[in-house]
Coordinates of C-alpha atoms in Angstrom, one line a residue:
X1 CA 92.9 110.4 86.7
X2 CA 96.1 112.0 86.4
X3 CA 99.5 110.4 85.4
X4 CA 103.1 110.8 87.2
X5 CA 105.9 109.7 85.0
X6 CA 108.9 108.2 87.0
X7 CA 111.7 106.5 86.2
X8 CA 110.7 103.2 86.8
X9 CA 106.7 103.5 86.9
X10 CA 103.5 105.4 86.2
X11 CA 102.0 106.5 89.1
X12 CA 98.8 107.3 89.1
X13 CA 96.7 110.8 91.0
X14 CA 92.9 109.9 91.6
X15 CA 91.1 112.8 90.1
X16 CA 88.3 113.1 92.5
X17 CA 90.6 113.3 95.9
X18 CA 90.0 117.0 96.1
X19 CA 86.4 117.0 95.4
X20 CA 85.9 114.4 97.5
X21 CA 88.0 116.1 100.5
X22 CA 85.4 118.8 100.7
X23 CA 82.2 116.7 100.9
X24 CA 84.0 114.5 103.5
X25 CA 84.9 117.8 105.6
X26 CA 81.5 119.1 104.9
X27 CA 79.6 116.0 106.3
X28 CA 81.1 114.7 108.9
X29 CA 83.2 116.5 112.0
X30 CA 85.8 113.5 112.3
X31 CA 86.4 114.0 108.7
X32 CA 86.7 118.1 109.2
X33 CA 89.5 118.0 111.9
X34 CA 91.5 114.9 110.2
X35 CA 92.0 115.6 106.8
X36 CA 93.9 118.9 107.2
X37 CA 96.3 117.2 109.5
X38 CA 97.6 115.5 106.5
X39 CA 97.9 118.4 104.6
X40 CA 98.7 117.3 100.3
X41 CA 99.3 113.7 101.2
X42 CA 96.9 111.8 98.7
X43 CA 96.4 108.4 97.2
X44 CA 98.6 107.5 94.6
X45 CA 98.2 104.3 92.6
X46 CA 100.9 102.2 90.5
X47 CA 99.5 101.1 86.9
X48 CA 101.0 97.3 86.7
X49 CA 98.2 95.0 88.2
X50 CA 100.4 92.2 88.4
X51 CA 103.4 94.1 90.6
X52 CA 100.1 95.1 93.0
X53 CA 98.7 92.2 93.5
X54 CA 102.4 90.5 93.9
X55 CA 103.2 93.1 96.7
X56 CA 99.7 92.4 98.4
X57 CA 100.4 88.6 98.4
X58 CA 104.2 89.0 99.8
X59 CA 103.2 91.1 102.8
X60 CA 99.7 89.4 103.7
X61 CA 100.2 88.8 107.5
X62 CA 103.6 90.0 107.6
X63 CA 104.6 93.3 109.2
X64 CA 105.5 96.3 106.6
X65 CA 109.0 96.5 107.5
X66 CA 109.5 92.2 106.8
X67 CA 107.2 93.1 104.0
X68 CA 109.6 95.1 102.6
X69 CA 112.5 93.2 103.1
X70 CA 111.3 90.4 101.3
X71 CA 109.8 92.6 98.4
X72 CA 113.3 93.6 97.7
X73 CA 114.9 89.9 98.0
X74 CA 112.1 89.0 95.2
X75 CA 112.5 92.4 93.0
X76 CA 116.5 90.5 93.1
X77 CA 115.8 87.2 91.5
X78 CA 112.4 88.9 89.5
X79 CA 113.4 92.7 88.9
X80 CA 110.9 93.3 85.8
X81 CA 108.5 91.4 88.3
X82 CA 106.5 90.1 85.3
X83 CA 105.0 86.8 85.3
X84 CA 107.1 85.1 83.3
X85 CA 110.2 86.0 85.2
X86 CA 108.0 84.6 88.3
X87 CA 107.3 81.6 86.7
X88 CA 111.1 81.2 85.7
X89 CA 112.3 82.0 89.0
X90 CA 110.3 78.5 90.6
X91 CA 109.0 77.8 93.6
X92 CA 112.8 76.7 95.1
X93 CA 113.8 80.6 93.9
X94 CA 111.1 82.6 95.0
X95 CA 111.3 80.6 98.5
X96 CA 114.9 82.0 99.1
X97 CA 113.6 85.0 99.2
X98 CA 112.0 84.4 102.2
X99 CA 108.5 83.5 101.4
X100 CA 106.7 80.8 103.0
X101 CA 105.8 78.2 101.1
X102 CA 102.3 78.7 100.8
X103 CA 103.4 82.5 99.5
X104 CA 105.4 81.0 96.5
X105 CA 102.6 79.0 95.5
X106 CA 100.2 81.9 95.8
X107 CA 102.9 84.0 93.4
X108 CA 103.2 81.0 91.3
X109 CA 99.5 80.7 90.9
X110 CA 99.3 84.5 90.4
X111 CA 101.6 84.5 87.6
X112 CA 100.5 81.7 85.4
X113 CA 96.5 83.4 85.8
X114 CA 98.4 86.4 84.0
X115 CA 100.2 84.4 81.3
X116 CA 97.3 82.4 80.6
X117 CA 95.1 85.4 80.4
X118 CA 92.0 84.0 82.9
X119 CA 92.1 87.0 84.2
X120 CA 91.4 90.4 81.8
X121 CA 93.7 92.5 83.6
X122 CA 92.9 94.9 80.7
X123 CA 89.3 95.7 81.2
X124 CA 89.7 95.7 84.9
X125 CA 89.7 99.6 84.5
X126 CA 85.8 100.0 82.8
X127 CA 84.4 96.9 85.5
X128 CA 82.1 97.5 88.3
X129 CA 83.9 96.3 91.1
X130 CA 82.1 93.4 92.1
X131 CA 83.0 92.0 89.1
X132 CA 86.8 92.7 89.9
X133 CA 86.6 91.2 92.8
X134 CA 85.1 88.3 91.4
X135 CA 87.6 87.4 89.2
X136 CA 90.4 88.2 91.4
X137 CA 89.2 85.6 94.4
X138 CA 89.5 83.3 91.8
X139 CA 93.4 83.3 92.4
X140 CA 95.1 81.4 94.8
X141 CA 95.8 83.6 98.1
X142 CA 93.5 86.7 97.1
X143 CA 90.7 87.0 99.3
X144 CA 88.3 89.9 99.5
X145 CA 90.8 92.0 101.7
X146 CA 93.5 91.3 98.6
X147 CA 90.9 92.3 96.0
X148 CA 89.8 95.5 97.7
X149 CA 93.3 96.4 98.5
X150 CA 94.5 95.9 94.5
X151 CA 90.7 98.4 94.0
X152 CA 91.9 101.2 96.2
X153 CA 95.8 101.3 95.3
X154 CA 95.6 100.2 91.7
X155 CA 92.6 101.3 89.9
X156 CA 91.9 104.1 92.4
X157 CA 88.2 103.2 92.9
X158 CA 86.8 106.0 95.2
X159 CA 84.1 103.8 97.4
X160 CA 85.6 101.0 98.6
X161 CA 84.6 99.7 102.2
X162 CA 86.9 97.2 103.4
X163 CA 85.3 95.8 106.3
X164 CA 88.3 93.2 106.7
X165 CA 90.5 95.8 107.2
X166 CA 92.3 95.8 111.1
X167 CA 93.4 99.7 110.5
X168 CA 90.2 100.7 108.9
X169 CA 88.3 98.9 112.2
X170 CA 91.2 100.5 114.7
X171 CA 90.5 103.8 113.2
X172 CA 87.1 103.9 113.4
X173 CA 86.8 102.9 117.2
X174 CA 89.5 105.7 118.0
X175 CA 88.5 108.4 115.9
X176 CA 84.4 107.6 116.2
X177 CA 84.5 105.5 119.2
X178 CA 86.8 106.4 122.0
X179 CA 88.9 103.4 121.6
X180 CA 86.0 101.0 122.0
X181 CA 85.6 98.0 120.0
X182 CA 83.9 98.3 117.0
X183 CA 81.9 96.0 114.4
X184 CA 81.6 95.9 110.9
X185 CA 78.0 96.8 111.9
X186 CA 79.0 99.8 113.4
X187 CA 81.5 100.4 110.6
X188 CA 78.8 100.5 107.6
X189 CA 76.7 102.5 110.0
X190 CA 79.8 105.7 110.3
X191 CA 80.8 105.0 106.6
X192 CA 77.0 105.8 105.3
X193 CA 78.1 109.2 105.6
X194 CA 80.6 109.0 103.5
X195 CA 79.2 107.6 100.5
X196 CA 80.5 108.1 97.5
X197 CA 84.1 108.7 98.8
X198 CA 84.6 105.8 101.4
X199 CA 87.8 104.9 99.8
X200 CA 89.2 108.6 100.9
X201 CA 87.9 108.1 104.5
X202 CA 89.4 105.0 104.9
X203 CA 92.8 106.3 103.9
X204 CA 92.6 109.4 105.4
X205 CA 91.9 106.7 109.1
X206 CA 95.0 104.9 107.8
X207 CA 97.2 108.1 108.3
X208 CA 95.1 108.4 111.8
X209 CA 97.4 105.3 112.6
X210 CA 100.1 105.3 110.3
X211 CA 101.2 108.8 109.1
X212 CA 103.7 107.8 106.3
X213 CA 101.3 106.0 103.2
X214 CA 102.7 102.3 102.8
X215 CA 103.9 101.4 99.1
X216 CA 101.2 98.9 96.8

């Protein structure tokens, strides 16, 4: 994994992207014609867990571009977006920024799990996944989809199937399937092929939909 200094994050590079772009392109034709459409565009993950998981709470259901807006109303009131300042800011706060009120309790919830260290955001990194997962669905508002999300764009896990996913469904059935419907069935059955790089397939059929990579 290689490290990007900015000026106001680490962004991290997932090691394996080229390696895996060959197998992909090798194996499977859909693979071969749509990766080089996207030329160096790669996966980049941020390093703070708690920002991450944050971001994915504020824009669950939400379009990007709302998303957004309110990400930057909360960055106002919370701009070290640490838990404490979360936890400061109240429910009353974090509500003005246009979350519902279900959101700030989620936020609430996900900074007082940090504060009170039941989660071990520090050994996320050497965990199987599963066991990620696990203790992340063990905060308010993170389901699955949440967990999986925080795998892909935070640690950079490189097999990650999320079957929840509306754009990774969408771009299966246009890319493998005409436009047809698909199932998750269907979708474990195409992403057998990718195996051990489904996290790369999956985000190379987000940029089938979406061509500019949305910020975690």
């Amino acid at each position: 994994m290689q490290n990007i200094i900015t000026a106001d994050t680490k962004i991290h590079v997932a090691a394996y992207w080229e390696d895996a772009k060959v197998e992909l392109m090798k194996r499977d034709r859909i693979m071969r014609k749509l990766i080089p459409q996207f030329g160096d565009l790669h996966l980049t993950g941020r390093s703070e867990p708690f920002t991450t998981l944050a971001r994915s709470v504020i824009g669950q259901q939400i379009s990007i571009k709302s998303a957004e807006a309110v990400w930057q109303k909360f960055l106002l009131i919370c701009p070290k977006c640490s838990p404490s300042q979360v936890l400061k800011a109240g429910h009353e706060q974090l509500a003005a920024c246009g979350l519902s009120k279900r959101k700030a309790e989620y936020i609430l919830d996900l900074a007082e799990h940090f504060k009170a260290k039941r989660v071990h955001a520090d050994k996320w990194a050497s965990m199987d996944d599963e066991d990620v997962i696990a203790e992340l669905i063990q905060i308010r508002g993170i389901g699955r989809w949440t967990a999986e999300m925080f795998l892909i764009f935070n640690l950079l896990r490189p097999n990650i199937l999320p079957l929840d996913d509306v754009g990774l469904l969408k771009g299966i059935s246009v890319n493998y399937f005409s436009g047809e419907p698909v199932s998750r069935s269907d979708a474990r059955e195409v992403s057998a092929n990718w195996e051990p790089w489904r996290t790369v397939a999956t985000w190379y059929l987000w940029r089938s939909l979406e061509p500019i990579p949305v910020a975690y």
